[in-house]
JSON list of C-alpha atoms in Angstrom, two decimals:
[
{"chain": "A", "resi": 7, "resn": "MET", "atom": "CA", "xyz": [141.51, -114.11, 7.85]},
{"chain": "A", "resi": 8, "resn": "LYS", "atom": "CA", "xyz": [139.48, -114.15, 11.06]},
{"chain": "A", "resi": 9, "resn": "THR", "atom": "CA", "xyz": [142.71, -113.70, 13.09]},
{"chain": "A", "resi": 10, "resn": "LEU", "atom": "CA", "xyz": [143.66, -110.72, 10.95]},
{"chain": "A", "resi": 11, "resn": "SER", "atom": "CA", "xyz": [140.21, -109.16, 11.45]},
{"chain": "A", "resi": 12, "resn": "VAL", "atom": "CA", "xyz": [140.44, -109.58, 15.21]},
{"chain": "A", "resi": 13, "resn": "PHE", "atom": "CA", "xyz": [143.93, -108.13, 15.21]},
{"chain": "A", "resi": 14, "resn": "LEU", "atom": "CA", "xyz": [142.87, -105.09, 13.11]},
{"chain": "A", "resi": 15, "resn": "ALA", "atom": "CA", "xyz": [139.92, -104.49, 15.34]},
{"chain": "A", "resi": 16, "resn": "ALA", "atom": "CA", "xyz": [142.18, -104.58, 18.43]},
{"chain": "A", "resi": 17, "resn": "VAL", "atom": "CA", "xyz": [144.60, -102.15, 16.80]},
{"chain": "A", "resi": 18, "resn": "LEU", "atom": "CA", "xyz": [141.87, -99.77, 15.77]},
{"chain": "A", "resi": 19, "resn": "LEU", "atom": "CA", "xyz": [140.31, -99.69, 19.29]},
{"chain": "A", "resi": 20, "resn": "SER", "atom": "CA", "xyz": [143.55, -99.67, 21.27]},
{"chain": "A", "resi": 21, "resn": "GLY", "atom": "CA", "xyz": [144.11, -96.29, 22.85]},
{"chain": "A", "resi": 22, "resn": "VAL", "atom": "CA", "xyz": [140.54, -95.24, 22.01]},
{"chain": "A", "resi": 23, "resn": "VAL", "atom": "CA", "xyz": [138.72, -96.35, 25.07]},
{"chain": "A", "resi": 24, "resn": "HIS", "atom": "CA", "xyz": [140.36, -98.10, 27.94]},
{"chain": "A", "resi": 25, "resn": "ALA", "atom": "CA", "xyz": [138.46, -99.60, 30.81]},
{"chain": "A", "resi": 26, "resn": "GLN", "atom": "CA", "xyz": [139.42, -96.74, 33.06]},
{"chain": "A", "resi": 27, "resn": "ASP", "atom": "CA", "xyz": [138.17, -93.98, 30.65]},
{"chain": "A", "resi": 28, "resn": "LEU", "atom": "CA", "xyz": [134.56, -94.19, 31.69]},
{"chain": "A", "resi": 29, "resn": "LYS", "atom": "CA", "xyz": [133.87, -92.82, 35.19]},
{"chain": "A", "resi": 30, "resn": "ASP", "atom": "CA", "xyz": [130.91, -92.01, 37.41]},
{"chain": "A", "resi": 31, "resn": "TRP", "atom": "CA", "xyz": [130.88, -88.28, 37.05]},
{"chain": "A", "resi": 32, "resn": "GLN", "atom": "CA", "xyz": [130.74, -87.58, 40.86]},
{"chain": "A", "resi": 33, "resn": "HIS", "atom": "CA", "xyz": [133.10, -90.08, 42.33]},
{"chain": "A", "resi": 34, "resn": "ALA", "atom": "CA", "xyz": [135.37, -90.99, 39.47]},
{"chain": "A", "resi": 35, "resn": "LYS", "atom": "CA", "xyz": [134.61, -94.64, 39.96]},
{"chain": "A", "resi": 36, "resn": "THR", "atom": "CA", "xyz": [135.46, -96.64, 36.87]},
{"chain": "A", "resi": 37, "resn": "GLN", "atom": "CA", "xyz": [132.34, -97.75, 34.91]},
{"chain": "A", "resi": 38, "resn": "SER", "atom": "CA", "xyz": [131.85, -100.18, 32.08]},
{"chain": "A", "resi": 39, "resn": "LEU", "atom": "CA", "xyz": [129.13, -100.55, 29.42]},
{"chain": "A", "resi": 40, "resn": "SER", "atom": "CA", "xyz": [129.30, -104.34, 29.99]},
{"chain": "A", "resi": 41, "resn": "SER", "atom": "CA", "xyz": [127.90, -103.72, 33.49]},
{"chain": "A", "resi": 42, "resn": "LEU", "atom": "CA", "xyz": [124.58, -102.74, 31.90]},
{"chain": "A", "resi": 43, "resn": "LYS", "atom": "CA", "xyz": [122.63, -106.00, 31.94]},
{"chain": "A", "resi": 44, "resn": "ALA", "atom": "CA", "xyz": [119.12, -105.05, 30.62]},
{"chain": "A", "resi": 45, "resn": "PRO", "atom": "CA", "xyz": [118.10, -106.50, 27.24]},
{"chain": "A", "resi": 46, "resn": "VAL", "atom": "CA", "xyz": [118.30, -103.04, 25.72]},
{"chain": "A", "resi": 47, "resn": "ARG", "atom": "CA", "xyz": [121.20, -100.67, 26.36]},
{"chain": "A", "resi": 48, "resn": "ILE", "atom": "CA", "xyz": [120.95, -96.97, 25.53]},
{"chain": "A", "resi": 49, "resn": "VAL", "atom": "CA", "xyz": [124.04, -94.75, 25.58]},
{"chain": "A", "resi": 50, "resn": "ASN", "atom": "CA", "xyz": [123.64, -91.03, 25.03]},
{"chain": "A", "resi": 51, "resn": "LEU", "atom": "CA", "xyz": [126.80, -88.87, 24.50]},
{"chain": "A", "resi": 52, "resn": "TRP", "atom": "CA", "xyz": [126.34, -85.25, 25.50]},
{"chain": "A", "resi": 53, "resn": "ALA", "atom": "CA", "xyz": [127.97, -82.16, 26.93]},
{"chain": "A", "resi": 54, "resn": "THR", "atom": "CA", "xyz": [126.78, -79.21, 29.00]},
{"chain": "A", "resi": 55, "resn": "TRP", "atom": "CA", "xyz": [127.81, -76.72, 26.26]},
{"chain": "A", "resi": 56, "resn": "CYS", "atom": "CA", "xyz": [125.59, -78.59, 23.77]},
{"chain": "A", "resi": 57, "resn": "LYS", "atom": "CA", "xyz": [122.14, -76.88, 23.57]},
{"chain": "A", "resi": 58, "resn": "PRO", "atom": "CA", "xyz": [120.28, -79.89, 21.91]},
{"chain": "A", "resi": 59, "resn": "CYS", "atom": "CA", "xyz": [121.81, -82.16, 24.57]},
{"chain": "A", "resi": 60, "resn": "ARG", "atom": "CA", "xyz": [120.48, -80.04, 27.39]},
{"chain": "A", "resi": 61, "resn": "LYS", "atom": "CA", "xyz": [117.13, -79.80, 25.67]},
{"chain": "A", "resi": 62, "resn": "GLU", "atom": "CA", "xyz": [116.65, -83.58, 25.20]},
{"chain": "A", "resi": 63, "resn": "MET", "atom": "CA", "xyz": [117.66, -84.70, 28.70]},
{"chain": "A", "resi": 64, "resn": "PRO", "atom": "CA", "xyz": [114.40, -83.98, 30.56]},
{"chain": "A", "resi": 65, "resn": "GLU", "atom": "CA", "xyz": [112.34, -85.86, 27.96]},
{"chain": "A", "resi": 66, "resn": "MET", "atom": "CA", "xyz": [114.81, -88.80, 27.97]},
{"chain": "A", "resi": 67, "resn": "SER", "atom": "CA", "xyz": [114.59, -88.88, 31.73]},
{"chain": "A", "resi": 68, "resn": "ALA", "atom": "CA", "xyz": [110.78, -88.92, 31.71]},
{"chain": "A", "resi": 69, "resn": "TRP", "atom": "CA", "xyz": [110.84, -91.68, 29.00]},
{"chain": "A", "resi": 70, "resn": "TYR", "atom": "CA", "xyz": [113.29, -93.71, 31.05]},
{"chain": "A", "resi": 71, "resn": "LYS", "atom": "CA", "xyz": [111.16, -93.54, 34.15]},
{"chain": "A", "resi": 72, "resn": "LYS", "atom": "CA", "xyz": [108.22, -95.00, 32.23]},
{"chain": "A", "resi": 73, "resn": "GLN", "atom": "CA", "xyz": [110.16, -98.13, 31.16]},
{"chain": "A", "resi": 74, "resn": "LYS", "atom": "CA", "xyz": [109.56, -101.50, 32.86]},
{"chain": "A", "resi": 75, "resn": "LYS", "atom": "CA", "xyz": [112.19, -102.06, 35.43]},
{"chain": "A", "resi": 76, "resn": "GLY", "atom": "CA", "xyz": [115.05, -104.21, 34.03]},
{"chain": "A", "resi": 77, "resn": "SER", "atom": "CA", "xyz": [113.93, -103.85, 30.44]},
{"chain": "A", "resi": 78, "resn": "VAL", "atom": "CA", "xyz": [116.22, -100.89, 29.50]},
{"chain": "A", "resi": 79, "resn": "ASP", "atom": "CA", "xyz": [119.50, -99.62, 30.83]},
{"chain": "A", "resi": 80, "resn": "MET", "atom": "CA", "xyz": [120.26, -96.02, 29.94]},
{"chain": "A", "resi": 81, "resn": "VAL", "atom": "CA", "xyz": [123.41, -93.98, 30.67]},
{"chain": "A", "resi": 82, "resn": "GLY", "atom": "CA", "xyz": [124.42, -90.53, 29.66]},
{"chain": "A", "resi": 83, "resn": "ILE", "atom": "CA", "xyz": [128.15, -90.14, 29.03]},
{"chain": "A", "resi": 84, "resn": "ALA", "atom": "CA", "xyz": [129.32, -86.54, 29.22]},
{"chain": "A", "resi": 85, "resn": "LEU", "atom": "CA", "xyz": [132.19, -85.21, 27.28]},
{"chain": "A", "resi": 86, "resn": "ASP", "atom": "CA", "xyz": [132.75, -82.54, 29.89]},
{"chain": "A", "resi": 87, "resn": "ASN", "atom": "CA", "xyz": [134.33, -81.86, 33.30]},
{"chain": "A", "resi": 88, "resn": "PRO", "atom": "CA", "xyz": [132.76, -82.77, 36.66]},
{"chain": "A", "resi": 89, "resn": "GLU", "atom": "CA", "xyz": [132.13, -79.17, 37.70]},
{"chain": "A", "resi": 90, "resn": "ASN", "atom": "CA", "xyz": [130.06, -78.34, 34.59]},
{"chain": "A", "resi": 91, "resn": "ILE", "atom": "CA", "xyz": [128.21, -81.67, 34.85]},
{"chain": "A", "resi": 92, "resn": "GLY", "atom": "CA", "xyz": [127.34, -81.06, 38.53]},
{"chain": "A", "resi": 93, "resn": "ALA", "atom": "CA", "xyz": [126.10, -77.49, 37.89]},
{"chain": "A", "resi": 94, "resn": "PHE", "atom": "CA", "xyz": [123.93, -78.67, 35.01]},
{"chain": "A", "resi": 95, "resn": "LEU", "atom": "CA", "xyz": [122.46, -81.65, 36.94]},
{"chain": "A", "resi": 96, "resn": "LYS", "atom": "CA", "xyz": [121.51, -79.39, 39.90]},
{"chain": "A", "resi": 97, "resn": "GLN", "atom": "CA", "xyz": [119.26, -77.44, 37.48]},
{"chain": "A", "resi": 98, "resn": "THR", "atom": "CA", "xyz": [118.20, -80.45, 35.35]},
{"chain": "A", "resi": 99, "resn": "PRO", "atom": "CA", "xyz": [118.25, -83.68, 37.30]},
{"chain": "A", "resi": 100, "resn": "VAL", "atom": "CA", "xyz": [117.87, -86.97, 35.34]},
{"chain": "A", "resi": 101, "resn": "SER", "atom": "CA", "xyz": [116.59, -90.41, 36.33]},
{"chain": "A", "resi": 102, "resn": "TYR", "atom": "CA", "xyz": [119.39, -92.37, 34.65]},
{"chain": "A", "resi": 103, "resn": "PRO", "atom": "CA", "xyz": [123.12, -92.65, 35.56]},
{"chain": "A", "resi": 104, "resn": "ILE", "atom": "CA", "xyz": [125.56, -90.03, 34.28]},
{"chain": "A", "resi": 105, "resn": "TRP", "atom": "CA", "xyz": [129.12, -90.93, 33.54]},
{"chain": "A", "resi": 106, "resn": "ARG", "atom": "CA", "xyz": [131.89, -89.06, 31.89]},
{"chain": "A", "resi": 107, "resn": "TYR", "atom": "CA", "xyz": [134.56, -89.91, 29.36]},
{"chain": "A", "resi": 108, "resn": "ASP", "atom": "CA", "xyz": [137.84, -89.27, 31.01]},
{"chain": "A", "resi": 109, "resn": "GLY", "atom": "CA", "xyz": [140.14, -90.36, 28.17]},
{"chain": "A", "resi": 110, "resn": "LYS", "atom": "CA", "xyz": [142.35, -88.40, 25.86]},
{"chain": "A", "resi": 111, "resn": "ASP", "atom": "CA", "xyz": [140.62, -89.17, 22.54]},
{"chain": "A", "resi": 112, "resn": "SER", "atom": "CA", "xyz": [136.98, -88.18, 22.63]},
{"chain": "A", "resi": 113, "resn": "ARG", "atom": "CA", "xyz": [136.66, -88.33, 18.82]},
{"chain": "A", "resi": 114, "resn": "GLY", "atom": "CA", "xyz": [138.05, -91.91, 18.85]},
{"chain": "A", "resi": 115, "resn": "PHE", "atom": "CA", "xyz": [135.70, -92.83, 21.72]},
{"chain": "A", "resi": 116, "resn": "MET", "atom": "CA", "xyz": [132.75, -91.50, 19.76]},
{"chain": "A", "resi": 117, "resn": "LYS", "atom": "CA", "xyz": [133.82, -93.41, 16.60]},
{"chain": "A", "resi": 118, "resn": "SER", "atom": "CA", "xyz": [134.08, -96.64, 18.67]},
{"chain": "A", "resi": 119, "resn": "LEU", "atom": "CA", "xyz": [130.38, -96.18, 19.43]},
{"chain": "A", "resi": 120, "resn": "GLY", "atom": "CA", "xyz": [129.46, -95.50, 15.81]},
{"chain": "A", "resi": 121, "resn": "ASN", "atom": "CA", "xyz": [129.57, -91.68, 15.83]},
{"chain": "A", "resi": 122, "resn": "THR", "atom": "CA", "xyz": [131.59, -91.15, 12.67]},
{"chain": "A", "resi": 123, "resn": "VAL", "atom": "CA", "xyz": [130.56, -87.47, 12.48]},
{"chain": "A", "resi": 124, "resn": "GLY", "atom": "CA", "xyz": [131.78, -86.46, 15.92]},
{"chain": "A", "resi": 125, "resn": "GLY", "atom": "CA", "xyz": [128.75, -84.39, 16.74]},
{"chain": "A", "resi": 126, "resn": "LEU", "atom": "CA", "xyz": [126.57, -84.20, 19.85]},
{"chain": "A", "resi": 127, "resn": "PRO", "atom": "CA", "xyz": [124.11, -85.34, 20.98]},
{"chain": "A", "resi": 128, "resn": "PHE", "atom": "CA", "xyz": [124.59, -88.85, 19.83]},
{"chain": "A", "resi": 129, "resn": "THR", "atom": "CA", "xyz": [122.61, -91.92, 20.99]},
{"chain": "A", "resi": 130, "resn": "THR", "atom": "CA", "xyz": [123.03, -95.62, 20.54]},
{"chain": "A", "resi": 131, "resn": "VAL", "atom": "CA", "xyz": [120.20, -98.13, 21.19]},
{"chain": "A", "resi": 132, "resn": "GLU", "atom": "CA", "xyz": [121.41, -101.70, 21.27]},
{"chain": "A", "resi": 133, "resn": "ALA", "atom": "CA", "xyz": [119.74, -105.07, 21.78]},
{"chain": "A", "resi": 134, "resn": "VAL", "atom": "CA", "xyz": [122.43, -106.64, 23.83]},
{"chain": "A", "resi": 135, "resn": "LYS", "atom": "CA", "xyz": [121.55, -110.26, 23.14]},
{"chain": "A", "resi": 136, "resn": "CYS", "atom": "CA", "xyz": [121.99, -110.07, 19.40]},
{"chain": "A", "resi": 137, "resn": "GLY", "atom": "CA", "xyz": [124.19, -106.97, 19.17]},
{"chain": "A", "resi": 138, "resn": "HIS", "atom": "CA", "xyz": [121.84, -105.10, 16.80]},
{"chain": "A", "resi": 139, "resn": "LYS", "atom": "CA", "xyz": [122.39, -101.38, 17.21]},
{"chain": "A", "resi": 140, "resn": "GLU", "atom": "CA", "xyz": [120.62, -98.26, 16.04]},
{"chain": "A", "resi": 141, "resn": "THR", "atom": "CA", "xyz": [122.28, -94.88, 16.15]},
{"chain": "A", "resi": 142, "resn": "VAL", "atom": "CA", "xyz": [120.58, -91.50, 16.37]},
{"chain": "A", "resi": 143, "resn": "PHE", "atom": "CA", "xyz": [122.48, -88.30, 15.51]},
{"chain": "A", "resi": 144, "resn": "GLY", "atom": "CA", "xyz": [121.12, -85.17, 17.03]},
{"chain": "A", "resi": 145, "resn": "GLU", "atom": "CA", "xyz": [118.36, -84.54, 19.50]},
{"chain": "A", "resi": 146, "resn": "ILE", "atom": "CA", "xyz": [116.28, -87.53, 20.52]},
{"chain": "A", "resi": 147, "resn": "ASP", "atom": "CA", "xyz": [112.82, -87.73, 22.12]},
{"chain": "A", "resi": 148, "resn": "GLY", "atom": "CA", "xyz": [110.41, -90.38, 23.40]},
{"chain": "A", "resi": 149, "resn": "LYS", "atom": "CA", "xyz": [109.00, -91.29, 19.96]},
{"chain": "A", "resi": 150, "resn": "LYS", "atom": "CA", "xyz": [112.50, -91.77, 18.52]},
{"chain": "A", "resi": 151, "resn": "LEU", "atom": "CA", "xyz": [113.53, -93.89, 21.53]},
{"chain": "A", "resi": 152, "resn": "ASP", "atom": "CA", "xyz": [110.33, -95.98, 21.22]},
{"chain": "A", "resi": 153, "resn": "ALA", "atom": "CA", "xyz": [111.06, -96.58, 17.53]},
{"chain": "A", "resi": 154, "resn": "ALA", "atom": "CA", "xyz": [114.71, -97.47, 18.03]},
{"chain": "A", "resi": 155, "resn": "VAL", "atom": "CA", "xyz": [113.94, -99.88, 20.93]},
{"chain": "A", "resi": 156, "resn": "LYS", "atom": "CA", "xyz": [111.21, -101.56, 18.82]},
{"chain": "A", "resi": 157, "resn": "LYS", "atom": "CA", "xyz": [113.55, -101.87, 15.84]},
{"chain": "A", "resi": 158, "resn": "VAL", "atom": "CA", "xyz": [116.47, -103.41, 17.73]},
{"chain": "A", "resi": 159, "resn": "THR", "atom": "CA", "xyz": [114.32, -105.83, 19.69]},
{"chain": "A", "resi": 160, "resn": "ALA", "atom": "CA", "xyz": [112.55, -106.91, 16.49]},
{"chain": "A", "resi": 161, "resn": "ALA", "atom": "CA", "xyz": [115.94, -107.55, 14.86]},
{"chain": "A", "resi": 162, "resn": "CYS", "atom": "CA", "xyz": [116.80, -110.00, 17.63]},
{"chain": "A", "resi": 163, "resn": "LYS", "atom": "CA", "xyz": [113.64, -112.04, 16.99]},
{"chain": "A", "resi": 164, "resn": "LYS", "atom": "CA", "xyz": [114.59, -112.81, 13.35]}
]
């Protein structure tokens, strides 16, 4: 049964997100979520055409700057093209890395992260050690980030 579960998981995720589908938005250098080594990993999916995405980013950036170095890794993954991303970030710089999804199935990619709705913005907060994950649909702020971080880290202590 375990082998069947592993096989089905592999089939469901195949073609959804390949290692080369996540890129640094500026240099198209391949990126990987596994490269994020802090105890808590925050992934925010966004796009330049998404008003709530644009609105939440300055607050997320300020929140991230206040975190103890090495305690949280945060990355914004844009579902957009490099030109739009660059123009937006000139007006609204952020303190965390920005990548972009470069694959062909953004809906499948979002589903692989837990976004079954397919809407933006979408954020995951995960305690890497134990794999406990919280998802936030819609706009996020510092209070919601604090609550999600607290919840996932508490889950790892159980």
